[in-house]
PDB file of C-alpha atoms in Angstrom:
ATOM      1  CA  MET W   1     -37.536-143.109  42.666  1.00 45.00           C
ATOM      2  CA  SER W   2     -36.057-145.921  44.600  1.00 64.00           C
ATOM      3  CA  GLU W   3     -37.518-146.960  47.955  1.00 80.00           C
ATOM      4  CA  ILE W   4     -36.211-145.864  51.226  1.00 83.00           C
ATOM      5  CA  ARG W   5     -35.540-149.021  53.199  1.00 89.00           C
ATOM      6  CA  SER W   6     -32.753-147.312  55.615  1.00 93.00           C
ATOM      7  CA  TYR W   7     -31.302-144.061  56.975  1.00 95.00           C
ATOM      8  CA  LYS W   8     -28.364-144.920  54.231  1.00 96.00           C
ATOM      9  CA  ASP W   9     -30.614-144.609  51.199  1.00 96.00           C
ATOM     10  CA  LEU W  10     -31.290-140.791  52.184  1.00 96.00           C
ATOM     11  CA  LEU W  11     -29.542-138.566  50.237  1.00 97.00           C
ATOM     12  CA  ILE W  12     -29.109-136.143  53.002  1.00 97.00           C
ATOM     13  CA  TRP W  13     -27.467-138.718  55.069  1.00 98.00           C
ATOM     14  CA  GLN W  14     -25.011-139.706  51.952  1.00 98.00           C
ATOM     15  CA  LYS W  15     -24.074-136.037  51.614  1.00 98.00           C
ATOM     16  CA  GLY W  16     -23.367-135.914  55.630  1.00 98.00           C
ATOM     17  CA  ILE W  17     -21.025-138.694  55.025  1.00 98.00           C
ATOM     18  CA  LYS W  18     -19.382-136.934  52.275  1.00 98.00           C
ATOM     19  CA  ILE W  19     -18.703-133.703  54.592  1.00 98.00           C
ATOM     20  CA  VAL W  20     -17.433-135.541  57.387  1.00 98.00           C
ATOM     21  CA  SER W  21     -14.668-137.215  54.715  1.00 98.00           C
ATOM     22  CA  LEU W  22     -13.934-133.308  53.312  1.00 98.00           C
ATOM     23  CA  VAL W  23     -13.583-132.284  56.919  1.00 98.00           C
ATOM     24  CA  TYR W  24     -11.280-134.743  57.971  1.00 98.00           C
ATOM     25  CA  GLN W  25      -9.099-134.155  55.126  1.00 98.00           C
ATOM     26  CA  LEU W  26      -8.964-130.483  55.616  1.00 97.00           C
ATOM     27  CA  VAL W  27      -8.254-130.701  59.276  1.00 97.00           C
ATOM     28  CA  LYS W  28      -5.020-132.955  58.438  1.00 96.00           C
ATOM     29  CA  SER W  29      -3.330-129.545  57.645  1.00 94.00           C
ATOM     30  CA  PHE W  30      -4.470-127.588  60.720  1.00 96.00           C
ATOM     31  CA  PRO W  31      -1.477-126.693  63.151  1.00 94.00           C
ATOM     32  CA  LYS W  32      -0.689-129.616  65.763  1.00 94.00           C
ATOM     33  CA  GLU W  33      -1.728-127.102  68.710  1.00 93.00           C
ATOM     34  CA  GLU W  34      -5.367-127.220  67.290  1.00 90.00           C
ATOM     35  CA  LEU W  35      -5.474-130.823  67.623  1.00 87.00           C
ATOM     36  CA  PHE W  36      -7.840-130.465  70.754  1.00 89.00           C
ATOM     37  CA  ALA W  37      -9.586-127.368  69.812  1.00 94.00           C
ATOM     38  CA  LEU W  38     -10.588-126.298  66.419  1.00 96.00           C
ATOM     39  CA  THR W  39      -9.697-129.571  64.613  1.00 96.00           C
ATOM     40  CA  SER W  40     -11.766-131.526  67.269  1.00 96.00           C
ATOM     41  CA  GLN W  41     -14.686-129.284  67.261  1.00 97.00           C
ATOM     42  CA  LEU W  42     -15.103-129.379  63.381  1.00 98.00           C
ATOM     43  CA  LYS W  43     -14.726-133.274  63.417  1.00 98.00           C
ATOM     44  CA  ARG W  44     -17.209-133.643  65.905  1.00 98.00           C
ATOM     45  CA  ALA W  45     -19.568-131.126  64.484  1.00 98.00           C
ATOM     46  CA  SER W  46     -19.471-132.703  61.102  1.00 98.00           C
ATOM     47  CA  VAL W  47     -19.733-136.253  62.644  1.00 98.00           C
ATOM     48  CA  SER W  48     -22.887-135.058  64.339  1.00 98.00           C
ATOM     49  CA  ILE W  49     -24.545-134.153  60.949  1.00 98.00           C
ATOM     50  CA  PRO W  50     -25.033-138.091  59.512  1.00 98.00           C
ATOM     51  CA  SER W  51     -25.540-139.194  62.996  1.00 98.00           C
ATOM     52  CA  ASN W  52     -28.326-137.043  63.979  1.00 98.00           C
ATOM     53  CA  ILE W  53     -29.998-138.053  60.760  1.00 98.00           C
ATOM     54  CA  ALA W  54     -29.800-141.322  61.424  1.00 97.00           C
ATOM     55  CA  GLU W  55     -31.010-141.300  64.950  1.00 97.00           C
ATOM     56  CA  GLY W  56     -33.828-139.182  63.931  1.00 96.00           C
ATOM     57  CA  TYR W  57     -34.710-141.947  61.158  1.00 95.00           C
ATOM     58  CA  GLY W  58     -34.844-144.758  63.749  1.00 94.00           C
ATOM     59  CA  ARG W  59     -36.795-142.737  65.874  1.00 93.00           C
ATOM     60  CA  ASN W  60     -40.070-143.706  63.773  1.00 88.00           C
ATOM     61  CA  THR W  61     -41.954-140.400  63.919  1.00 92.00           C
ATOM     62  CA  ASP W  62     -41.823-137.309  61.786  1.00 92.00           C
ATOM     63  CA  LYS W  63     -41.851-134.903  64.408  1.00 93.00           C
ATOM     64  CA  THR W  64     -38.885-136.708  66.182  1.00 94.00           C
ATOM     65  CA  PHE W  65     -36.947-136.875  63.000  1.00 95.00           C
ATOM     66  CA  SER W  66     -37.812-133.417  62.104  1.00 95.00           C
ATOM     67  CA  HIS W  67     -36.042-132.243  65.475  1.00 96.00           C
ATOM     68  CA  PHE W  68     -32.862-134.146  64.736  1.00 97.00           C
ATOM     69  CA  LEU W  69     -32.920-132.668  61.093  1.00 97.00           C
ATOM     70  CA  ASN W  70     -32.694-129.264  62.936  1.00 96.00           C
ATOM     71  CA  ILE W  71     -29.797-130.334  64.991  1.00 97.00           C
ATOM     72  CA  SER W  72     -27.906-131.634  61.543  1.00 98.00           C
ATOM     73  CA  ARG W  73     -28.443-128.361  60.302  1.00 97.00           C
ATOM     74  CA  GLY W  74     -27.321-126.686  63.435  1.00 97.00           C
ATOM     75  CA  SER W  75     -23.984-128.761  62.739  1.00 98.00           C
ATOM     76  CA  LEU W  76     -23.856-127.285  59.383  1.00 98.00           C
ATOM     77  CA  PHE W  77     -23.867-123.922  60.461  1.00 97.00           C
ATOM     78  CA  GLU W  78     -21.665-124.702  63.245  1.00 98.00           C
ATOM     79  CA  ILE W  79     -18.961-126.252  60.816  1.00 98.00           C
ATOM     80  CA  GLU W  80     -19.525-123.404  58.403  1.00 98.00           C
ATOM     81  CA  THR W  81     -18.343-120.700  61.270  1.00 98.00           C
ATOM     82  CA  GLN W  82     -15.555-123.015  62.524  1.00 97.00           C
ATOM     83  CA  LEU W  83     -14.203-122.802  59.027  1.00 98.00           C
ATOM     84  CA  LEU W  84     -14.499-119.198  58.589  1.00 97.00           C
ATOM     85  CA  ILE W  85     -12.487-118.597  61.662  1.00 97.00           C
ATOM     86  CA  ALA W  86      -9.988-121.294  60.902  1.00 97.00           C
ATOM     87  CA  ASN W  87      -9.566-119.435  57.084  1.00 97.00           C
ATOM     88  CA  ASP W  88      -9.198-116.055  58.694  1.00 97.00           C
ATOM     89  CA  LEU W  89      -6.442-117.826  61.214  1.00 96.00           C
ATOM     90  CA  GLY W  90      -4.755-119.177  58.297  1.00 96.00           C
ATOM     91  CA  PHE W  91      -5.040-122.542  58.991  1.00 96.00           C
ATOM     92  CA  ILE W  92      -6.609-123.817  55.789  1.00 96.00           C
ATOM     93  CA  THR W  93      -3.897-124.492  53.265  1.00 95.00           C
ATOM     94  CA  SER W  94      -6.367-125.791  50.358  1.00 97.00           C
ATOM     95  CA  GLN W  95      -8.502-123.117  49.180  1.00 97.00           C
ATOM     96  CA  THR W  96     -10.164-125.465  46.828  1.00 98.00           C
ATOM     97  CA  LEU W  97     -11.122-127.962  49.261  1.00 98.00           C
ATOM     98  CA  TYR W  98     -12.207-125.172  51.735  1.00 98.00           C
ATOM     99  CA  LYS W  99     -14.857-123.942  49.213  1.00 98.00           C
ATOM    100  CA  GLU W 100     -15.873-127.501  48.098  1.00 98.00           C
ATOM    101  CA  ILE W 101     -16.870-127.819  51.700  1.00 98.00           C
ATOM    102  CA  LEU W 102     -18.807-124.729  51.867  1.00 98.00           C
ATOM    103  CA  ILE W 103     -20.787-125.750  48.787  1.00 98.00           C
ATOM    104  CA  GLN W 104     -21.641-129.356  50.300  1.00 98.00           C
ATOM    105  CA  ILE W 105     -22.625-127.526  53.184  1.00 98.00           C
ATOM    106  CA  GLU W 106     -25.057-125.020  51.333  1.00 98.00           C
ATOM    107  CA  GLU W 107     -26.534-127.918  49.438  1.00 98.00           C
ATOM    108  CA  GLU W 108     -27.030-130.073  52.611  1.00 98.00           C
ATOM    109  CA  SER W 109     -28.573-127.285  54.776  1.00 97.00           C
ATOM    110  CA  LYS W 110     -31.253-126.846  51.277  1.00 97.00           C
ATOM    111  CA  MET W 111     -31.542-130.680  50.933  1.00 97.00           C
ATOM    112  CA  ILE W 112     -32.583-130.563  54.948  1.00 97.00           C
ATOM    113  CA  ASN W 113     -34.806-127.528  54.720  1.00 96.00           C
ATOM    114  CA  ALA W 114     -36.510-129.496  52.087  1.00 96.00           C
ATOM    115  CA  PHE W 115     -36.765-132.901  53.617  1.00 94.00           C
ATOM    116  CA  SER W 116     -38.180-131.214  56.872  1.00 94.00           C
ATOM    117  CA  LYS W 117     -40.656-129.471  54.952  1.00 94.00           C
ATOM    118  CA  THR W 118     -41.870-132.679  53.315  1.00 90.00           C
ATOM    119  CA  LEU W 119     -41.936-134.278  57.193  1.00 88.00           C
ATOM    120  CA  LYS W 120     -44.641-131.310  58.215  1.00 83.00           C
ATOM    121  CA  ASP W 121     -46.702-131.305  55.079  1.00 76.00           C
TER     122      ASP W 121
END
């Protein structure tokens, strides 16, 4: 296994970055009137995932890192909820991309849970 020298080496951070890219791609097709509403919320929540992982890593204590991982996990659930709403409202034009993001969210959640457990052990 490779050595972790930076938060950028963490797979949970890398997957978080992937989720950001997918979310930004998805919301491009949202109605313009949603630019400062659901579109903005989804973008901010997605950026929050890798940002909190990076910040928690930088705090240098397992307890604090665990706290920031919990915030990241909360952002994942926030995005999932907002995507479900956007889909119900008919804003999502690519079901393939929508399903891919939901899969990535599920995987990221499991990875964060496992990583959090290792910090607590």
